[in-house]
PDB file of C-alpha atoms in Angstrom:
ATOM      1  CA  ALA A   1       0.000   0.000   0.000  1.00  0.00           C
ATOM      2  CA  GLN A   2       1.110   3.508  -0.704  1.00  0.00           C
ATOM      3  CA  THR A   3       1.679   6.090   2.021  1.00  0.00           C
ATOM      4  CA  VAL A   4       2.028   9.848   1.819  1.00  0.00           C
ATOM      5  CA  THR A   5       3.807  11.858   4.511  1.00  0.00           C
ATOM      6  CA  GLN A   6       3.633  15.581   5.112  1.00  0.00           C
ATOM      7  CA  SER A   7       5.988  16.389   7.945  1.00  0.00           C
ATOM      8  CA  GLN A   8       5.014  20.038   8.386  1.00  0.00           C
ATOM      9  CA  PRO A   9       1.701  20.377  10.256  1.00  0.00           C
ATOM     10  CA  GLU A  10       1.857  24.156   9.900  1.00  0.00           C
ATOM     11  CA  MET A  11       3.848  26.704   7.900  1.00  0.00           C
ATOM     12  CA  SER A  12       3.795  30.476   8.038  1.00  0.00           C
ATOM     13  CA  VAL A  13       5.002  32.905   5.379  1.00  0.00           C
ATOM     14  CA  GLN A  14       4.931  36.636   4.863  1.00  0.00           C
ATOM     15  CA  GLU A  15       2.744  37.925   2.078  1.00  0.00           C
ATOM     16  CA  ALA A  16       4.697  38.178  -1.227  1.00  0.00           C
ATOM     17  CA  GLU A  17       7.374  35.758   0.010  1.00  0.00           C
ATOM     18  CA  THR A  18       8.021  32.206  -1.182  1.00  0.00           C
ATOM     19  CA  VAL A  19       7.204  29.073   0.785  1.00  0.00           C
ATOM     20  CA  THR A  20       7.874  25.387   0.157  1.00  0.00           C
ATOM     21  CA  LEU A  21       5.665  22.597   1.471  1.00  0.00           C
ATOM     22  CA  SER A  22       7.205  19.135   1.773  1.00  0.00           C
ATOM     23  CA  CYS A  23       5.778  15.766   0.819  1.00  0.00           C
ATOM     24  CA  THR A  24       7.308  12.320   0.662  1.00  0.00           C
ATOM     25  CA  TYR A  25       5.645   9.124  -0.375  1.00  0.00           C
ATOM     26  CA  ASP A  26       6.293   5.435  -0.411  1.00  0.00           C
ATOM     27  CA  THR A  27       5.388   3.162  -3.301  1.00  0.00           C
ATOM     28  CA  SER A  28       6.672   0.150  -5.172  1.00  0.00           C
ATOM     29  CA  GLU A  29       5.032   1.296  -8.392  1.00  0.00           C
ATOM     30  CA  SER A  30       6.915   2.970 -11.213  1.00  0.00           C
ATOM     31  CA  ASP A  31       3.991   4.778 -12.807  1.00  0.00           C
ATOM     32  CA  TYR A  32       1.686   6.997 -10.778  1.00  0.00           C
ATOM     33  CA  TYR A  33       0.378  10.528 -10.375  1.00  0.00           C
ATOM     34  CA  LEU A  34       1.000  13.057  -7.641  1.00  0.00           C
ATOM     35  CA  PHE A  35      -1.211  15.983  -6.752  1.00  0.00           C
ATOM     36  CA  TRP A  36      -1.373  18.972  -4.471  1.00  0.00           C
ATOM     37  CA  TYR A  37      -4.840  19.945  -3.312  1.00  0.00           C
ATOM     38  CA  LYS A  38      -5.867  23.074  -1.445  1.00  0.00           C
ATOM     39  CA  GLN A  39      -8.689  23.023   1.098  1.00  0.00           C
ATOM     40  CA  PRO A  40      -9.782  26.482   2.294  1.00  0.00           C
ATOM     41  CA  PRO A  41     -11.900  26.782   5.439  1.00  0.00           C
ATOM     42  CA  SER A  42     -15.059  26.350   3.296  1.00  0.00           C
ATOM     43  CA  ARG A  43     -13.881  22.717   2.855  1.00  0.00           C
ATOM     44  CA  GLN A  44     -14.127  22.496  -0.942  1.00  0.00           C
ATOM     45  CA  MET A  45     -10.992  20.656  -2.072  1.00  0.00           C
ATOM     46  CA  ILE A  46      -9.390  22.265  -5.129  1.00  0.00           C
ATOM     47  CA  LEU A  47      -6.660  20.824  -7.326  1.00  0.00           C
ATOM     48  CA  VAL A  48      -3.575  23.055  -7.365  1.00  0.00           C
ATOM     49  CA  ILE A  49      -1.154  21.081  -9.497  1.00  0.00           C
ATOM     50  CA  ARG A  50      -0.509  17.563 -10.779  1.00  0.00           C
ATOM     51  CA  GLN A  51       2.603  15.635 -11.814  1.00  0.00           C
ATOM     52  CA  GLU A  52       2.854  12.481 -13.854  1.00  0.00           C
ATOM     53  CA  ALA A  53       5.658  10.276 -12.556  1.00  0.00           C
ATOM     54  CA  TYR A  54       6.911   9.466 -16.053  1.00  0.00           C
ATOM     55  CA  LYS A  55       7.542  13.156 -16.773  1.00  0.00           C
ATOM     56  CA  GLN A  56      10.952  14.436 -15.751  1.00  0.00           C
ATOM     57  CA  GLN A  57       9.956  18.062 -16.099  1.00  0.00           C
ATOM     58  CA  ASN A  58       8.533  19.622 -12.968  1.00  0.00           C
ATOM     59  CA  ALA A  59       4.957  20.866 -13.287  1.00  0.00           C
ATOM     60  CA  THR A  60       4.231  24.593 -13.025  1.00  0.00           C
ATOM     61  CA  GLU A  61       0.944  26.456 -12.704  1.00  0.00           C
ATOM     62  CA  ASN A  62       1.409  30.206 -12.449  1.00  0.00           C
ATOM     63  CA  ARG A  63       2.799  30.899  -8.949  1.00  0.00           C
ATOM     64  CA  PHE A  64       2.783  27.206  -8.028  1.00  0.00           C
ATOM     65  CA  SER A  65       5.532  24.792  -8.964  1.00  0.00           C
ATOM     66  CA  VAL A  66       6.727  21.423  -7.768  1.00  0.00           C
ATOM     67  CA  ASN A  67      10.107  19.832  -7.183  1.00  0.00           C
ATOM     68  CA  PHE A  68       9.580  16.185  -8.084  1.00  0.00           C
ATOM     69  CA  GLN A  69      12.441  13.868  -7.119  1.00  0.00           C
ATOM     70  CA  LYS A  70      11.352  10.391  -8.189  1.00  0.00           C
ATOM     71  CA  ALA A  71      14.348   8.516  -6.799  1.00  0.00           C
ATOM     72  CA  ALA A  72      13.974  10.211  -3.440  1.00  0.00           C
ATOM     73  CA  LYS A  73      10.169   9.879  -3.564  1.00  0.00           C
ATOM     74  CA  SER A  74       9.805  13.528  -2.787  1.00  0.00           C
ATOM     75  CA  PHE A  75       7.229  15.971  -4.148  1.00  0.00           C
ATOM     76  CA  SER A  76       7.411  19.474  -2.701  1.00  0.00           C
ATOM     77  CA  LEU A  77       5.208  22.430  -3.581  1.00  0.00           C
ATOM     78  CA  LYS A  78       6.638  25.914  -3.974  1.00  0.00           C
ATOM     79  CA  ILE A  79       4.337  28.903  -3.770  1.00  0.00           C
ATOM     80  CA  SER A  80       5.872  32.118  -5.029  1.00  0.00           C
ATOM     81  CA  ASP A  81       4.626  35.626  -4.243  1.00  0.00           C
ATOM     82  CA  SER A  82       2.318  34.296  -1.509  1.00  0.00           C
ATOM     83  CA  GLN A  83      -1.084  35.937  -1.329  1.00  0.00           C
ATOM     84  CA  LEU A  84      -3.640  36.106   1.471  1.00  0.00           C
ATOM     85  CA  GLY A  85      -5.936  33.879  -0.578  1.00  0.00           C
ATOM     86  CA  ASP A  86      -3.349  31.104  -0.459  1.00  0.00           C
ATOM     87  CA  ALA A  87      -4.107  30.505   3.219  1.00  0.00           C
ATOM     88  CA  ALA A  88      -5.550  26.996   3.499  1.00  0.00           C
ATOM     89  CA  MET A  89      -4.791  23.375   4.268  1.00  0.00           C
ATOM     90  CA  TYR A  90      -2.632  21.823   1.566  1.00  0.00           C
ATOM     91  CA  PHE A  91      -2.754  18.108   0.928  1.00  0.00           C
ATOM     92  CA  CYS A  92      -0.343  16.027  -1.057  1.00  0.00           C
ATOM     93  CA  ALA A  93      -1.988  13.041  -2.762  1.00  0.00           C
ATOM     94  CA  TYR A  94      -0.951   9.949  -4.687  1.00  0.00           C
ATOM     95  CA  ARG A  95      -2.821   7.956  -7.299  1.00  0.00           C
ATOM     96  CA  SER A  96      -1.789   4.718  -8.915  1.00  0.00           C
ATOM     97  CA  GLU A  97      -1.452   4.756 -12.681  1.00  0.00           C
ATOM     98  CA  GLY A  98      -4.033   2.021 -12.939  1.00  0.00           C
ATOM     99  CA  GLY A  99      -6.206   4.367 -10.991  1.00  0.00           C
ATOM    100  CA  ALA A 100      -8.987   2.360  -9.439  1.00  0.00           C
ATOM    101  CA  ASP A 101      -8.031   2.978  -5.833  1.00  0.00           C
ATOM    102  CA  GLY A 102      -8.861   6.610  -5.399  1.00  0.00           C
ATOM    103  CA  LEU A 103      -6.415   9.082  -3.942  1.00  0.00           C
ATOM    104  CA  THR A 104      -4.113   8.508  -0.972  1.00  0.00           C
ATOM    105  CA  PHE A 105      -3.675  11.745   0.968  1.00  0.00           C
ATOM    106  CA  GLY A 106      -1.149  13.020   3.465  1.00  0.00           C
ATOM    107  CA  LYS A 107      -2.265  14.602   6.724  1.00  0.00           C
ATOM    108  CA  GLY A 108      -1.946  18.095   5.350  1.00  0.00           C
ATOM    109  CA  THR A 109      -0.042  21.293   6.029  1.00  0.00           C
ATOM    110  CA  HIS A 110      -1.831  24.345   7.370  1.00  0.00           C
ATOM    111  CA  LEU A 111      -0.447  27.382   5.522  1.00  0.00           C
ATOM    112  CA  ILE A 112      -0.729  30.752   7.234  1.00  0.00           C
ATOM    113  CA  ILE A 113      -0.078  33.950   5.292  1.00  0.00           C
ATOM    114  CA  GLN A 114       1.123  36.865   7.416  1.00  0.00           C
ATOM    115  CA  PRO A 115       0.053  40.241   5.998  1.00  0.00           C
TER     116      PRO A 115
ATOM    117  CA  GLY B   1     -24.419  20.781 -12.909  1.00  0.00           C
ATOM    118  CA  ALA B   2     -21.826  23.406 -12.101  1.00  0.00           C
ATOM    119  CA  GLY B   3     -20.056  21.267  -9.559  1.00  0.00           C
ATOM    120  CA  VAL B   4     -20.367  18.357  -7.179  1.00  0.00           C
ATOM    121  CA  SER B   5     -23.055  18.942  -4.595  1.00  0.00           C
ATOM    122  CA  GLN B   6     -23.655  17.126  -1.343  1.00  0.00           C
ATOM    123  CA  SER B   7     -26.539  17.126   1.077  1.00  0.00           C
ATOM    124  CA  PRO B   8     -27.082  17.682   3.863  1.00  0.00           C
ATOM    125  CA  ARG B   9     -24.118  19.926   4.618  1.00  0.00           C
ATOM    126  CA  TYR B  10     -24.421  19.185   8.321  1.00  0.00           C
ATOM    127  CA  LYS B  11     -25.970  16.231  10.072  1.00  0.00           C
ATOM    128  CA  VAL B  12     -26.264  15.511  13.776  1.00  0.00           C
ATOM    129  CA  ALA B  13     -27.254  11.976  14.675  1.00  0.00           C
ATOM    130  CA  LYS B  14     -27.764  10.254  17.968  1.00  0.00           C
ATOM    131  CA  ARG B  15     -25.660   7.160  18.473  1.00  0.00           C
ATOM    132  CA  GLY B  16     -27.447   4.194  16.970  1.00  0.00           C
ATOM    133  CA  GLN B  17     -29.372   6.152  14.340  1.00  0.00           C
ATOM    134  CA  ASP B  18     -29.065   5.468  10.629  1.00  0.00           C
ATOM    135  CA  VAL B  19     -27.995   8.292   8.299  1.00  0.00           C
ATOM    136  CA  ALA B  20     -27.973   8.761   4.532  1.00  0.00           C
ATOM    137  CA  LEU B  21     -25.639  11.183   2.790  1.00  0.00           C
ATOM    138  CA  ARG B  22     -26.257  12.223  -0.781  1.00  0.00           C
ATOM    139  CA  CYS B  23     -23.842  13.146  -3.570  1.00  0.00           C
ATOM    140  CA  ASP B  24     -24.759  14.693  -6.917  1.00  0.00           C
ATOM    141  CA  PRO B  25     -21.730  14.420  -9.202  1.00  0.00           C
ATOM    142  CA  ILE B  26     -20.963  16.598 -12.179  1.00  0.00           C
ATOM    143  CA  SER B  27     -23.192  15.583 -15.082  1.00  0.00           C
ATOM    144  CA  GLY B  28     -21.484  13.068 -17.342  1.00  0.00           C
ATOM    145  CA  HIS B  29     -18.830  12.063 -14.844  1.00  0.00           C
ATOM    146  CA  VAL B  30     -18.355   8.326 -14.920  1.00  0.00           C
ATOM    147  CA  SER B  31     -16.347   7.894 -11.733  1.00  0.00           C
ATOM    148  CA  LEU B  32     -17.477   8.707  -8.223  1.00  0.00           C
ATOM    149  CA  PHE B  33     -15.512   8.442  -4.999  1.00  0.00           C
ATOM    150  CA  TRP B  34     -16.360   8.719  -1.311  1.00  0.00           C
ATOM    151  CA  TYR B  35     -13.796   9.809   1.268  1.00  0.00           C
ATOM    152  CA  GLN B  36     -13.922  10.194   5.042  1.00  0.00           C
ATOM    153  CA  GLN B  37     -12.024  13.081   6.598  1.00  0.00           C
ATOM    154  CA  ALA B  38     -11.581  13.017  10.366  1.00  0.00           C
ATOM    155  CA  LEU B  39     -10.797  16.260  12.160  1.00  0.00           C
ATOM    156  CA  GLY B  40      -7.245  17.391  11.464  1.00  0.00           C
ATOM    157  CA  GLN B  41      -6.553  14.558   9.040  1.00  0.00           C
ATOM    158  CA  GLY B  42      -6.389  14.072   5.320  1.00  0.00           C
ATOM    159  CA  PRO B  43      -9.281  12.403   3.502  1.00  0.00           C
ATOM    160  CA  GLU B  44      -9.284   8.629   3.443  1.00  0.00           C
ATOM    161  CA  PHE B  45     -10.686   6.648   0.565  1.00  0.00           C
ATOM    162  CA  LEU B  46     -13.884   4.729   1.257  1.00  0.00           C
ATOM    163  CA  THR B  47     -15.282   3.478  -2.016  1.00  0.00           C
ATOM    164  CA  TYR B  48     -15.333   3.986  -5.790  1.00  0.00           C
ATOM    165  CA  PHE B  49     -18.005   3.645  -8.500  1.00  0.00           C
ATOM    166  CA  GLN B  50     -17.649   3.472 -12.220  1.00  0.00           C
ATOM    167  CA  ASN B  51     -21.141   4.271 -13.478  1.00  0.00           C
ATOM    168  CA  GLU B  52     -23.423   2.117 -11.311  1.00  0.00           C
ATOM    169  CA  ALA B  53     -20.806  -0.518 -10.545  1.00  0.00           C
ATOM    170  CA  GLN B  54     -19.081  -0.356  -7.179  1.00  0.00           C
ATOM    171  CA  LEU B  55     -15.603  -1.473  -8.178  1.00  0.00           C
ATOM    172  CA  ASP B  56     -13.793  -0.915  -4.904  1.00  0.00           C
ATOM    173  CA  LYS B  57     -15.184  -0.809  -1.389  1.00  0.00           C
ATOM    174  CA  SER B  58     -11.996  -1.728   0.393  1.00  0.00           C
ATOM    175  CA  GLY B  59     -11.948   1.488   2.416  1.00  0.00           C
ATOM    176  CA  LEU B  60     -15.344   1.087   4.050  1.00  0.00           C
ATOM    177  CA  PRO B  61     -14.513   0.789   7.756  1.00  0.00           C
ATOM    178  CA  SER B  62     -17.237  -1.679   8.690  1.00  0.00           C
ATOM    179  CA  ASP B  63     -20.308  -3.447   7.398  1.00  0.00           C
ATOM    180  CA  ARG B  64     -22.358  -0.604   8.855  1.00  0.00           C
ATOM    181  CA  PHE B  65     -21.255   1.484   5.870  1.00  0.00           C
ATOM    182  CA  PHE B  66     -23.022   0.971   2.572  1.00  0.00           C
ATOM    183  CA  ALA B  67     -22.880   2.979  -0.657  1.00  0.00           C
ATOM    184  CA  GLU B  68     -24.921   2.816  -3.819  1.00  0.00           C
ATOM    185  CA  ARG B  69     -25.251   4.554  -7.176  1.00  0.00           C
ATOM    186  CA  PRO B  70     -28.152   2.713  -8.776  1.00  0.00           C
ATOM    187  CA  GLU B  71     -28.496   4.744 -11.979  1.00  0.00           C
ATOM    188  CA  GLY B  72     -24.900   5.759 -12.382  1.00  0.00           C
ATOM    189  CA  SER B  73     -25.390   9.359 -11.312  1.00  0.00           C
ATOM    190  CA  VAL B  74     -26.501  10.267  -7.770  1.00  0.00           C
ATOM    191  CA  SER B  75     -24.857   8.295  -4.991  1.00  0.00           C
ATOM    192  CA  THR B  76     -25.876   7.684  -1.403  1.00  0.00           C
ATOM    193  CA  LEU B  77     -23.609   6.721   1.467  1.00  0.00           C
ATOM    194  CA  LYS B  78     -25.545   5.088   4.259  1.00  0.00           C
ATOM    195  CA  ILE B  79     -24.256   4.504   7.756  1.00  0.00           C
ATOM    196  CA  GLN B  80     -26.270   2.210   9.983  1.00  0.00           C
ATOM    197  CA  ARG B  81     -26.271   2.296  13.782  1.00  0.00           C
ATOM    198  CA  THR B  82     -23.938   5.293  13.883  1.00  0.00           C
ATOM    199  CA  GLN B  83     -21.123   5.367  16.422  1.00  0.00           C
ATOM    200  CA  GLN B  84     -19.165   8.325  17.790  1.00  0.00           C
ATOM    201  CA  GLU B  85     -16.114   7.312  15.772  1.00  0.00           C
ATOM    202  CA  ASP B  86     -18.156   7.869  12.609  1.00  0.00           C
ATOM    203  CA  SER B  87     -18.059  11.636  13.270  1.00  0.00           C
ATOM    204  CA  ALA B  88     -16.184  13.134  10.341  1.00  0.00           C
ATOM    205  CA  VAL B  89     -16.607  15.068   7.123  1.00  0.00           C
ATOM    206  CA  TYR B  90     -17.686  12.836   4.271  1.00  0.00           C
ATOM    207  CA  LEU B  91     -16.417  14.051   0.909  1.00  0.00           C
ATOM    208  CA  CYS B  92     -17.662  12.998  -2.486  1.00  0.00           C
ATOM    209  CA  ALA B  93     -15.641  13.468  -5.679  1.00  0.00           C
ATOM    210  CA  SER B  94     -16.350  12.751  -9.320  1.00  0.00           C
ATOM    211  CA  SER B  95     -14.217  12.539 -12.434  1.00  0.00           C
ATOM    212  CA  LEU B  96     -14.660  11.979 -16.146  1.00  0.00           C
ATOM    213  CA  GLY B  97     -13.193   8.517 -15.905  1.00  0.00           C
ATOM    214  CA  ILE B  98     -10.391   6.512 -14.501  1.00  0.00           C
ATOM    215  CA  LEU B  99      -8.302   4.957 -17.198  1.00  0.00           C
ATOM    216  CA  ALA B 100      -4.712   3.888 -17.212  1.00  0.00           C
ATOM    217  CA  GLY B 101      -2.554   6.698 -18.472  1.00  0.00           C
ATOM    218  CA  ALA B 102      -5.151   9.389 -17.877  1.00  0.00           C
ATOM    219  CA  PRO B 103      -4.837  11.564 -14.780  1.00  0.00           C
ATOM    220  CA  TYR B 104      -8.459  12.625 -14.726  1.00  0.00           C
ATOM    221  CA  GLU B 105      -8.972  15.297 -12.127  1.00  0.00           C
ATOM    222  CA  GLN B 106     -11.259  14.511  -9.225  1.00  0.00           C
ATOM    223  CA  TYR B 107     -13.675  17.349  -8.451  1.00  0.00           C
ATOM    224  CA  PHE B 108     -14.743  17.455  -4.832  1.00  0.00           C
ATOM    225  CA  GLY B 109     -18.004  18.454  -3.240  1.00  0.00           C
ATOM    226  CA  PRO B 110     -18.203  20.636  -0.111  1.00  0.00           C
ATOM    227  CA  GLY B 111     -18.689  17.610   2.131  1.00  0.00           C
ATOM    228  CA  THR B 112     -21.186  16.593   4.793  1.00  0.00           C
ATOM    229  CA  ARG B 113     -20.104  17.107   8.373  1.00  0.00           C
ATOM    230  CA  LEU B 114     -21.536  14.266  10.454  1.00  0.00           C
ATOM    231  CA  THR B 115     -21.576  14.600  14.217  1.00  0.00           C
ATOM    232  CA  VAL B 116     -22.677  11.604  16.249  1.00  0.00           C
ATOM    233  CA  THR B 117     -23.699  12.417  19.813  1.00  0.00           C
TER     234      THR B 117
END
C-alpha cells in the first residue's frame, strides 16, 4: 500500500514571500500521479497542481511549482509571491497509474499567510 | 451541474441512528468516490463507482457502511447504527473517468459534516 507523509503540520510565510511545502511518499510502483490539493476553510478541495511520474519536467501552474524527485520519492510544492488567498490546508496526494483505488492523501499542512 | 453537490451539509445523529448522505456528481462524470475526513486529518478513501458498478469498497470501515449509485449518477452513502467514531466530514468526488494513463482530475463536493452524539 502507498503512504504519503507531510511532515510540516503548519507553515507560516509573509505575504509576497516564497514558501515550500514538503511531501514524501512510499510506493513500489513505477507509474503513478501526484497531486497537491488546497482546502480552504469552506472545505471544498481544489486541485492546485498535478505531476505524472513518467515526466521528468517539474509541473508549473502560475505561482505554483513542484520539485519532483522520483528517486527520493519527494514531491514538494513551492508557492511564489504568496497571497492572502493562499491561506488553506494543503494536501499532497498519490494515485496509482491504474487508478482504481482513489487518492491517498497526506495529513496536510496548514499554511498561514502573514500580511 | 456546475459542480459536485452534497446534502445535507451538516448532520447531527444520535448514536445508533441510521444516516444517509447524498452526492450529486458533475453531469457526465463516470467515476465517483467517497472519502472520510476526520478532524485534522487528510481524507481517506472509502469506495469507488464506475457508473453504477461499485468497483472498490476496500476502504469502508465496517459493514455498517453501505454505498450505492443505482443509476450511475446520484450516490448515497448510508451509515447504519452510527457510532461516535463515525463523526467526520464525508467528501464525495467525481471525475470523467479513470483509465490507465489518464490523470483525470477529481472534483470534490463541499462535504457533509456528520456529528454523532
